[in-house]
XYZ file of C-alpha atoms in Angstrom:
698
model
C 55.788 134.104 21.521
C 56.892 131.637 24.156
C 57.505 129.097 21.329
C 59.597 131.689 19.425
C 61.830 132.326 22.521
C 62.144 128.578 23.265
C 62.983 127.881 19.492
C 65.750 130.550 19.654
C 67.135 129.113 22.788
C 67.074 125.652 21.397
C 68.776 126.540 18.121
C 71.447 128.521 20.055
C 72.260 125.519 22.197
C 73.030 123.471 19.010
C 75.136 125.762 16.757
C 76.614 122.808 14.867
C 73.030 121.552 13.901
C 71.947 125.098 13.200
C 74.903 125.852 10.832
C 74.505 122.485 9.033
C 70.851 123.023 8.418
C 71.347 126.648 7.245
C 74.160 125.457 4.872
C 71.949 122.724 3.452
C 69.110 125.245 2.758
C 71.378 128.057 1.406
C 73.004 125.817 -1.080
C 69.928 124.282 -2.411
C 67.834 127.567 -2.350
C 70.770 129.532 -3.808
C 71.120 127.217 -6.766
C 67.366 127.125 -7.380
C 67.075 130.870 -7.038
C 69.954 131.604 -9.377
C 68.250 129.565 -12.176
C 64.914 131.159 -11.355
C 66.369 134.684 -11.478
C 67.754 134.132 -14.950
C 64.487 132.512 -16.113
C 62.485 135.358 -14.561
C 64.661 138.034 -16.122
C 64.618 136.497 -19.603
C 61.121 135.112 -19.910
C 58.736 135.911 -17.106
C 59.303 139.528 -15.842
C 57.163 142.253 -17.519
C 58.980 145.123 -19.014
C 59.083 148.482 -17.121
C 56.659 150.394 -19.186
C 53.223 151.731 -18.335
C 50.573 148.814 -18.377
C 52.792 146.222 -20.003
C 49.931 143.671 -19.920
C 47.942 145.788 -22.431
C 50.715 145.241 -25.086
C 50.096 142.601 -27.796
C 53.035 141.401 -29.956
C 52.138 140.626 -33.645
C 54.178 138.311 -35.785
C 53.799 135.861 -38.721
C 54.331 132.177 -39.214
C 55.090 130.553 -42.658
C 54.233 127.119 -43.744
C 57.509 125.699 -42.263
C 56.677 127.267 -38.835
C 59.159 129.969 -39.034
C 58.347 133.056 -36.944
C 58.997 136.398 -38.471
C 57.933 140.119 -38.157
C 55.492 141.864 -40.491
C 56.419 143.418 -43.731
C 56.143 147.248 -44.090
C 52.850 147.024 -46.059
C 51.410 144.418 -43.589
C 52.122 146.712 -40.677
C 50.603 149.877 -42.427
C 47.470 147.992 -43.423
C 46.910 146.341 -40.188
C 47.355 149.604 -38.293
C 44.768 151.347 -40.594
C 42.195 148.557 -40.474
C 42.129 147.457 -36.796
C 39.942 148.935 -34.115
C 41.163 147.058 -30.956
C 44.305 148.904 -30.391
C 44.691 152.525 -29.261
C 48.086 152.624 -30.826
C 50.284 150.389 -33.079
C 54.015 150.670 -32.480
C 56.709 149.707 -34.993
C 60.337 149.064 -34.209
C 63.323 147.221 -35.618
C 66.762 146.364 -34.327
C 68.623 146.845 -37.526
C 72.117 145.906 -36.551
C 75.641 147.274 -36.050
C 76.860 150.089 -38.141
C 79.818 152.495 -38.445
C 79.022 155.888 -36.777
C 81.180 158.911 -37.055
C 80.523 161.206 -34.078
C 83.054 164.030 -35.051
C 85.227 162.923 -32.128
C 85.534 159.125 -32.910
C 84.506 156.463 -35.339
C 82.757 153.597 -33.685
C 80.725 150.542 -34.260
C 77.245 151.103 -32.707
C 73.841 149.296 -32.581
C 71.197 151.134 -34.459
C 67.394 150.683 -34.163
C 64.423 152.314 -35.909
C 61.170 153.272 -34.209
C 57.799 154.752 -35.139
C 56.869 158.169 -34.096
C 54.658 157.054 -31.245
C 57.197 154.575 -29.879
C 58.632 156.560 -26.928
C 55.297 158.070 -26.114
C 53.470 154.800 -25.771
C 56.282 153.298 -23.628
C 56.293 156.214 -21.259
C 59.911 157.229 -22.064
C 61.422 160.651 -21.327
C 64.468 162.363 -22.604
C 67.621 162.891 -20.393
C 68.291 165.958 -22.566
C 66.568 167.307 -25.691
C 63.589 165.434 -27.022
C 62.740 161.971 -28.402
C 61.397 160.831 -31.836
C 57.692 162.083 -32.220
C 55.053 161.381 -34.963
C 55.858 164.552 -36.716
C 59.350 163.154 -37.543
C 57.994 160.503 -39.687
C 55.612 160.489 -42.778
C 54.645 156.808 -43.155
C 52.641 157.401 -46.287
C 55.676 158.568 -48.226
C 58.119 156.434 -46.189
C 60.280 159.543 -45.346
C 61.528 161.023 -42.179
C 63.377 163.849 -40.746
C 67.185 162.932 -40.557
C 67.324 162.924 -36.705
C 68.698 160.571 -34.126
C 68.245 159.835 -30.422
C 71.329 158.620 -28.515
C 71.315 155.910 -25.752
C 72.487 156.965 -22.458
C 75.398 154.565 -22.375
C 76.591 155.496 -25.921
C 76.288 159.224 -24.957
C 78.627 158.588 -21.988
C 80.883 156.224 -23.654
C 81.546 157.928 -26.950
C 80.762 161.650 -26.193
C 81.765 161.864 -22.577
C 78.105 162.753 -21.540
C 78.568 166.243 -23.200
C 75.205 168.149 -22.923
C 76.309 170.282 -25.918
C 75.766 167.295 -28.364
C 72.148 168.556 -29.220
C 71.946 169.699 -32.887
C 75.357 168.178 -33.582
C 75.547 166.056 -36.832
C 76.681 162.324 -36.646
C 76.980 160.039 -39.598
C 75.568 156.559 -39.660
C 76.953 154.634 -42.701
C 77.649 158.216 -44.180
C 74.013 159.251 -43.645
C 74.015 162.575 -41.815
C 71.711 162.724 -38.797
C 71.107 165.468 -36.331
C 71.211 164.513 -32.616
C 67.799 165.769 -31.023
C 68.100 164.043 -27.635
C 69.414 161.406 -25.343
C 67.143 158.629 -23.928
C 66.672 158.270 -20.224
C 69.291 156.006 -18.485
C 68.431 152.323 -18.544
C 65.776 152.685 -21.179
C 65.460 149.404 -23.188
C 62.145 150.058 -24.851
C 60.429 146.859 -25.872
C 63.664 144.852 -25.378
C 65.152 143.194 -22.204
C 68.836 143.107 -22.765
C 69.934 145.806 -25.304
C 70.120 149.499 -24.894
C 70.396 150.729 -28.391
C 73.230 153.085 -28.963
C 71.329 155.175 -31.670
C 67.623 155.306 -32.497
C 66.358 156.754 -35.768
C 62.911 157.161 -37.305
C 62.003 153.720 -38.713
C 61.567 155.130 -42.301
C 65.295 155.912 -42.435
C 66.359 152.350 -41.841
C 66.221 151.251 -45.523
C 68.609 154.174 -46.487
C 71.033 153.385 -43.671
C 71.144 149.724 -44.417
C 71.027 150.273 -48.167
C 68.150 147.655 -48.489
C 64.907 148.022 -50.309
C 62.369 146.718 -47.833
C 59.444 149.163 -47.713
C 56.494 149.411 -50.246
C 56.121 146.197 -52.147
C 58.688 144.350 -50.324
C 58.337 140.739 -48.867
C 61.091 141.408 -46.207
C 59.570 140.772 -42.742
C 61.437 143.394 -40.749
C 58.838 145.495 -38.866
C 58.360 144.365 -35.271
C 54.716 145.335 -34.626
C 53.091 145.841 -31.104
C 49.653 147.002 -30.261
C 48.359 148.683 -27.110
C 44.792 147.405 -26.248
C 42.038 149.918 -26.012
C 40.491 150.212 -22.622
C 37.954 147.320 -22.221
C 39.299 145.275 -24.996
C 40.566 141.906 -24.053
C 43.500 140.054 -25.616
C 41.171 137.316 -26.973
C 38.896 139.979 -28.667
C 41.939 141.597 -30.205
C 43.335 138.275 -31.487
C 39.965 137.364 -32.932
C 39.668 140.750 -34.905
C 43.328 140.506 -36.184
C 42.824 136.899 -37.432
C 39.600 137.958 -39.129
C 41.335 140.869 -40.927
C 44.412 138.765 -41.914
C 43.218 136.974 -44.991
C 42.055 140.150 -46.741
C 45.109 142.041 -45.597
C 47.404 139.377 -47.063
C 45.524 139.490 -50.378
C 45.763 143.257 -50.660
C 49.479 143.344 -49.757
C 50.689 140.651 -52.083
C 53.531 142.167 -54.153
C 52.632 142.017 -57.854
C 56.096 140.752 -58.915
C 55.809 137.470 -57.097
C 55.703 134.281 -59.020
C 52.636 131.965 -58.630
C 54.711 129.747 -56.207
C 55.841 132.786 -54.188
C 52.285 133.963 -54.135
C 51.197 130.669 -52.581
C 53.919 130.779 -50.020
C 53.056 134.423 -49.125
C 49.368 133.394 -48.737
C 50.303 130.702 -46.293
C 51.617 133.225 -43.764
C 49.400 133.149 -40.623
C 49.299 135.944 -37.957
C 50.100 135.372 -34.385
C 48.946 137.641 -31.645
C 50.537 137.134 -28.179
C 51.189 138.922 -24.937
C 53.863 141.551 -25.329
C 54.176 142.112 -21.504
C 57.609 140.550 -21.363
C 58.952 142.477 -24.346
C 60.719 141.419 -27.538
C 63.739 139.180 -27.362
C 63.604 136.258 -29.754
C 67.383 135.668 -29.906
C 68.235 135.060 -26.306
C 64.953 133.384 -25.573
C 65.177 130.955 -28.415
C 68.652 130.032 -27.287
C 68.249 129.722 -23.574
C 64.608 129.385 -22.441
C 64.221 125.614 -22.942
C 67.623 125.063 -21.305
C 66.650 127.146 -18.302
C 63.362 125.278 -17.811
C 65.302 121.981 -17.814
C 67.807 123.424 -15.258
C 64.950 124.633 -13.201
C 63.466 121.135 -12.988
C 66.905 119.718 -12.016
C 67.274 122.385 -9.347
C 63.884 121.416 -7.970
C 65.280 117.854 -7.657
C 68.099 119.299 -5.544
C 65.538 121.085 -3.341
C 63.841 117.797 -2.651
C 67.081 116.147 -1.807
C 67.835 119.071 0.554
C 64.396 118.672 2.062
C 64.950 115.036 2.840
C 68.307 115.718 4.160
C 67.128 118.512 6.476
C 64.351 116.195 7.698
C 66.888 113.609 8.498
C 68.980 116.168 10.497
C 66.036 117.515 12.354
C 64.700 113.904 13.085
C 68.090 112.940 14.381
C 68.357 115.885 16.622
C 64.789 115.259 17.845
C 65.699 111.609 18.731
C 68.725 113.001 20.656
C 66.194 115.250 22.695
C 63.744 112.524 23.535
C 64.733 112.630 27.222
C 64.348 116.472 27.282
C 60.965 116.287 25.551
C 59.830 113.494 27.834
C 60.695 115.509 30.897
C 58.786 118.527 29.565
C 55.770 116.463 28.901
C 56.005 115.136 32.421
C 56.109 118.704 33.687
C 52.933 119.650 31.898
C 53.801 120.762 28.355
C 51.419 119.614 25.692
C 52.503 117.691 22.662
C 50.812 120.509 20.588
C 53.119 123.048 22.149
C 56.205 120.770 21.456
C 54.966 120.557 17.785
C 54.656 124.220 17.640
C 58.230 124.662 18.573
C 59.355 122.358 15.991
C 57.465 124.503 13.346
C 58.819 127.688 14.748
C 62.377 126.235 14.611
C 61.812 125.283 11.032
C 60.604 128.742 10.134
C 63.710 130.366 11.693
C 66.076 127.952 9.885
C 64.160 128.609 6.669
C 64.519 132.375 7.169
C 68.371 132.034 7.711
C 68.627 129.643 4.605
C 66.652 132.113 2.467
C 68.911 135.052 3.485
C 72.119 133.103 2.795
C 70.707 131.490 -0.484
C 69.602 134.928 -1.901
C 73.244 136.174 -1.233
C 74.696 133.129 -3.078
C 72.113 133.389 -5.868
C 73.062 137.033 -6.514
C 76.721 136.224 -7.073
C 75.907 133.060 -9.081
C 73.469 134.896 -11.331
C 75.899 137.605 -12.191
C 78.543 135.090 -13.051
C 76.223 133.102 -15.231
C 74.880 136.169 -16.945
C 78.461 137.246 -17.641
C 79.231 133.941 -19.328
C 75.990 133.724 -21.363
C 76.203 137.240 -22.654
C 79.785 137.583 -23.388
C 81.105 138.337 -26.909
C 77.655 139.486 -28.394
C 78.145 141.908 -31.339
C 76.143 144.465 -29.459
C 76.474 145.470 -25.826
C 74.096 143.217 -23.979
C 73.054 143.115 -20.223
C 70.253 141.373 -18.500
C 68.998 142.910 -15.243
C 68.868 139.951 -12.855
C 68.444 141.994 -9.807
C 66.098 139.999 -7.478
C 62.748 141.710 -7.525
C 59.839 141.018 -4.965
C 58.736 137.820 -6.871
C 62.227 136.383 -6.803
C 62.671 137.054 -3.015
C 59.201 135.678 -2.300
C 60.036 132.431 -4.243
C 63.411 132.038 -2.395
C 61.760 132.583 0.846
C 58.858 130.386 0.220
C 61.081 127.476 -1.024
C 63.441 127.848 2.007
C 60.896 128.306 4.672
C 58.689 125.703 3.131
C 61.385 123.156 3.041
C 62.436 123.802 6.674
C 58.910 123.951 8.067
C 57.838 120.852 6.246
C 60.851 118.932 7.344
C 60.580 120.121 10.971
C 56.870 119.549 11.061
C 57.321 116.037 9.914
C 60.090 115.209 12.324
C 58.056 116.865 15.138
C 54.988 114.660 14.279
C 57.118 111.507 14.066
C 58.638 112.202 17.536
C 55.794 113.745 19.552
C 53.271 111.173 18.349
C 55.374 108.405 19.720
C 53.845 106.771 22.781
C 57.165 105.928 24.173
C 58.221 109.639 24.409
C 56.840 109.631 27.964
C 58.600 106.640 29.045
C 61.866 107.003 31.174
C 63.727 104.642 28.792
C 63.273 104.208 25.082
C 61.976 100.941 23.933
C 63.575 98.856 21.255
C 60.541 99.275 19.066
C 61.259 103.074 19.026
C 64.792 102.583 18.110
C 63.721 100.331 15.305
C 60.968 102.747 14.091
C 63.573 105.716 14.235
C 66.234 103.993 12.236
C 63.650 102.877 9.758
C 62.413 106.390 9.217
C 65.983 107.442 8.756
C 66.548 104.797 6.102
C 63.497 105.986 4.176
C 64.742 109.561 4.136
C 68.222 108.638 2.951
C 66.887 106.201 0.440
C 64.823 109.026 -0.995
C 67.908 111.259 -1.120
C 69.812 108.560 -2.996
C 66.940 107.948 -5.414
C 66.810 111.558 -6.305
C 70.494 111.841 -6.517
C 70.438 108.963 -9.247
C 68.109 111.003 -11.339
C 70.127 114.170 -10.931
C 73.438 112.530 -11.625
C 72.017 110.586 -14.588
C 70.811 113.967 -16.012
C 74.336 115.459 -15.509
C 75.931 112.442 -16.953
C 73.687 112.418 -20.115
C 74.176 116.179 -20.717
C 77.929 115.971 -20.244
C 78.335 113.022 -22.528
C 76.178 114.719 -25.182
C 78.441 117.788 -25.135
C 81.556 115.558 -25.350
C 80.110 113.727 -28.362
C 79.279 116.965 -30.249
C 82.495 118.807 -29.451
C 84.790 115.840 -30.093
C 87.588 116.850 -32.725
C 87.503 115.272 -36.171
C 90.697 113.902 -37.540
C 93.890 115.874 -37.088
C 92.136 119.194 -36.607
C 93.902 121.306 -34.032
C 91.281 123.986 -33.455
C 93.607 126.030 -31.178
C 95.664 126.947 -34.280
C 92.781 127.745 -36.538
C 91.783 131.551 -36.227
C 88.423 133.021 -37.154
C 88.111 136.678 -37.934
C 85.083 138.924 -38.419
C 85.751 141.636 -41.051
C 83.968 144.913 -40.579
C 83.067 147.229 -43.440
C 84.532 150.719 -43.497
C 81.917 153.382 -44.207
C 80.260 152.605 -47.414
C 83.316 150.801 -48.677
C 81.077 147.867 -50.171
C 79.018 150.240 -52.230
C 81.206 150.069 -55.469
C 83.266 146.983 -54.369
C 83.992 144.229 -56.881
C 84.204 141.395 -54.326
C 86.074 138.739 -56.373
C 89.339 140.531 -57.026
C 89.219 142.200 -53.492
C 88.969 138.952 -51.663
C 91.579 137.227 -53.933
C 94.078 139.995 -53.170
C 93.222 139.904 -49.496
C 93.907 136.160 -49.259
C 97.221 136.593 -51.143
C 98.457 139.117 -48.639
C 97.321 137.044 -45.681
C 98.789 133.721 -47.040
C 102.113 135.509 -47.654
C 102.538 136.333 -43.872
C 105.048 134.299 -41.831
C 103.396 131.508 -39.965
C 100.257 131.300 -42.124
C 99.873 127.887 -43.688
C 96.317 128.420 -45.121
C 93.557 131.033 -45.390
C 90.132 131.405 -46.739
C 87.034 133.524 -46.654
C 83.770 131.680 -45.973
C 80.160 132.538 -45.307
C 79.720 129.091 -43.594
C 79.615 130.584 -40.051
C 76.693 132.945 -40.962
C 74.031 132.771 -43.756
C 73.964 135.505 -46.379
C 75.454 136.509 -49.673
C 76.658 140.076 -48.952
C 80.414 140.777 -48.872
C 80.385 141.674 -45.182
C 78.828 138.282 -44.130
C 82.070 136.505 -45.108
C 84.439 135.321 -42.353
C 88.185 134.977 -42.462
C 89.585 131.635 -41.425
C 93.331 131.246 -41.011
C 95.579 128.426 -39.975
C 98.280 130.108 -37.974
C 99.463 130.614 -34.442
C 97.689 133.392 -32.336
C 100.819 135.561 -32.424
C 100.163 136.246 -36.181
C 96.865 138.060 -35.425
C 98.337 141.635 -35.441
C 100.006 141.120 -38.822
C 96.726 139.613 -40.233
C 94.831 142.655 -39.005
C 97.277 145.055 -40.519
C 97.240 143.235 -43.900
C 93.569 143.630 -44.134
C 93.402 147.149 -42.766
C 95.850 148.446 -45.370
C 93.545 147.561 -48.138
C 91.005 150.370 -47.047
C 87.749 148.243 -47.334
C 87.563 146.268 -44.008
C 88.982 146.258 -40.594
C 89.495 143.157 -38.465
C 88.722 144.149 -34.857
C 89.455 140.720 -33.448
C 90.157 137.091 -34.133
C 89.301 133.984 -32.183
C 90.433 130.479 -32.222
C 88.175 127.911 -33.865
C 88.195 126.137 -30.367
C 86.812 129.308 -28.803
C 84.208 129.717 -31.578
C 83.083 126.273 -31.289
C 82.891 126.650 -27.440
C 80.588 129.713 -27.939
C 78.389 127.677 -30.392
C 78.078 124.973 -27.738
C 77.667 127.551 -24.901
C 74.080 126.574 -24.052
C 74.845 122.867 -23.880
C 78.238 123.371 -21.864
C 76.438 125.681 -19.382
C 73.638 123.148 -18.971
C 76.124 120.354 -18.426
C 78.301 122.418 -16.070
C 75.324 123.363 -13.918
C 73.646 119.827 -13.971
C 77.008 118.452 -12.806
C 77.058 121.039 -9.995
C 73.581 120.167 -9.026
C 74.224 116.463 -9.197
C 77.375 116.846 -7.104
C 75.455 118.847 -4.538
C 72.748 116.199 -4.317
C 75.519 113.516 -4.057
C 77.206 115.400 -1.276
C 73.832 115.751 0.647
C 73.042 112.073 0.056
C 76.358 110.972 1.216
C 76.225 113.192 4.394
C 72.669 111.783 5.030
C 73.890 108.092 4.831
C 76.885 109.077 6.936
C 74.566 110.627 9.585
C 72.183 107.703 9.479
C 74.788 105.019 10.020
C 76.302 107.156 12.778
C 73.050 107.460 14.420
C 72.265 103.562 14.217
C 75.817 102.926 15.527
C 74.976 105.276 18.546
C 71.837 103.273 19.187
C 73.410 99.886 18.851
C 76.821 100.565 20.660
C 75.658 98.685 23.829
C 74.397 95.697 21.696
C 77.596 95.612 19.695
C 79.594 95.742 23.005
C 77.605 92.792 24.482
C 78.052 90.764 21.230
C 81.735 91.521 21.156
C 82.020 90.481 24.744
C 80.419 87.251 23.911
C 83.005 86.473 21.179
C 81.632 88.215 18.035
C 84.536 89.416 15.720
C 85.098 93.175 15.309
C 85.126 92.758 11.561
C 81.734 91.206 11.665
C 80.408 94.159 13.550
C 81.883 96.553 11.003
C 80.389 94.494 8.092
C 76.959 94.663 9.845
C 76.950 98.512 9.847
C 78.530 98.706 6.297
C 75.873 96.198 5.046
C 73.140 98.412 6.430
C 74.572 101.392 4.327
C 74.869 99.033 1.298
C 71.223 97.860 1.714
C 69.967 101.485 1.856
C 72.104 102.450 -1.034
C 70.907 99.633 -3.208
C 67.348 100.400 -2.448
C 67.738 104.020 -3.286
C 69.487 103.332 -6.532
C 66.758 100.829 -7.592
C 64.139 103.458 -6.864
C 66.185 106.047 -8.525
C 66.464 104.044 -11.745
C 62.525 103.966 -11.929
C 62.760 107.629 -11.720
C 65.340 107.849 -14.391
C 62.981 105.819 -16.711
C 60.086 108.105 -15.991
C 61.902 111.468 -16.209
C 64.795 111.182 -18.743
C 62.458 111.636 -21.837
C 62.339 115.408 -20.550
C 65.939 115.720 -21.663
C 65.322 114.515 -25.157
C 65.004 117.900 -26.742
C 68.338 119.085 -25.311
C 70.455 115.987 -26.027
C 72.360 115.832 -29.246
C 73.351 112.512 -30.866
C 72.281 110.269 -28.081
C 69.365 108.674 -26.400
C 68.068 109.719 -23.034
C 68.476 106.174 -21.921
C 72.049 105.866 -22.822
C 73.317 102.953 -20.747
C 76.983 104.270 -20.477
C 75.918 107.628 -19.009
C 73.346 106.078 -16.539
C 75.729 103.365 -15.426
C 78.433 105.762 -14.837
C 76.033 108.019 -12.700
C 75.064 104.963 -10.636
C 78.681 103.883 -10.058
C 79.769 107.368 -8.926
C 76.894 107.391 -6.464
C 77.625 103.878 -5.223
C 81.308 104.664 -4.573
C 80.600 108.070 -2.837
C 77.762 106.614 -0.601
C 79.730 103.506 0.379
C 82.760 105.761 1.125
C 80.524 107.710 3.522
C 79.619 104.250 5.172
C 83.251 103.395 5.930
C 83.844 105.706 8.768
C 80.835 104.442 10.921
C 81.712 100.837 10.038
C 85.290 101.476 11.201
C 84.035 102.976 14.496
C 81.822 99.899 14.990
C 84.951 97.701 14.824
C 86.662 99.832 17.551
C 83.810 99.641 20.128
C 85.255 98.640 23.566
C 82.904 96.023 25.187
C 83.855 96.905 28.754
C 83.413 100.660 28.286
C 79.871 100.065 26.833
C 78.941 97.637 29.539
C 79.982 100.088 32.265
C 78.225 103.011 30.628
C 74.741 102.193 32.172
């Protein structure tokens, strides 16, 4: 307790040091926690359902390594033959459809689920009831025409009206009776999408007008099993893999050609944990990038640790006289070391609190950027849970305590601490320790800045315009089908007439429909591309709307579409630049502090040398050369780190080598300029030393 009170008093007497240490910690911990919060929410956190670790997600992999769901027949046969699951759940996120509520006509996300879906996931209805096994007859692939509304859709489109029960809505002209509203925030097996409307899974083929049930090879059923008590995941995997060859043989559609049969027989089953839910799209797009960014953020933490150690060590050197007096009065070196540890813990706690606050704002901003403009309403819960808070606290307190302990050991272990006047050997040892710490910061900064430079250059090479293309005057539209308008549509004359109307508009110089932006051969997979100013968008929308087949909710510039396509790469580049800049700032501050400390130790020496005729410029060059030597050593060590670590970026770089000399040279030059700029001020102060003043000081 005495050490705690003493540490509080010591930090309160040095508000500048305390504030600087907390800022260093909060920036590094905030950046690291922001990335970890996203990674945790997207990949690591279990979904909020009863016993999520008992869930096993089943999927298939074809000969080319493409992951897909199960077919309807595979799902039914597996559910019937297995004995390791207490329940087998089926679901599908079918897509966005036109929904007529009686009040409005809207586009809504529609999903299909098996009768046991809500029961097995522990959901309850806000009003009414949820889909039950009695609503579906899987044997005949039929179901009651019922629907469950999502909470947000109920509030948004129907004003939260409790009288919606038993009301009829139409999804793509299919009449459905509302039987209930799901509880607020229920995402089911997903992590980012609250489905607007959920129907029995057997109704999905009718709504989507697609034959994909009995005898179909379409892999559309997301299948999840819940382990029986006492059954391990490895036992379940072994049984499913043993059943799979016979199941494939018995579910092979008879209409397949020999080649298609061989391809069908090559599908393998994959059984993996379903604890973190089903979200292939977002995970496929961002998981690898987030792991790379987490590694880069860890580098920033190391730089911050070295910087903090430098700060604490410099302050400890300034307190040598105080510490020597306390030793003379009977304090033990162990007690002094404990005070250093307690000071580090207090600084770490302050840094964690500030870092979590910064991380909360940063995470919300990043999530808003990453999830903007999805076809369905998407939100990712990044609220820090206990694990995120513990990680942030552990990182912050760990850095601070480690740095403080190291500095305390270096100072309290010094034999000269008990002497009345510090020996030159102590000064030399202190400055040498400082150089090692600053050199380590510079070396890590080289690695981080090289990563940022490589990622930025990769994005630039990919997004560079070709020829005379001006993407800000090329508009891309996403036509949406009116209810069942495609059913009897002859696409060729329709799209020919639509293009004639659009091309006739003032300001339009070219127009075309293309499926190039999305695979598929259905009419509604076509995209409208127009070369025209943005001001023409309303007239283009009216031209298409008056034809009565499609609407055009919005149009974007090609530049915007390209930006969204490269969103992952641009976010990675931007964040890596931020992390690199933060590391550069910390390294520059560290070098400035080191040279200022060295100057404070050598002021008397410099005064004597100048009194004996030494040139002021020479003294300035001496301090500047000290900074140059430390910087050069750090850059050299950093280049070794670049050679060792840059291959980790190979998978996220496009069109360039991880050893691109232009990018790495640019990073080194930026670091060299910044650190040497930090050395100018101490060097200039060395040239202004007054010999007489320094000689009178003692």
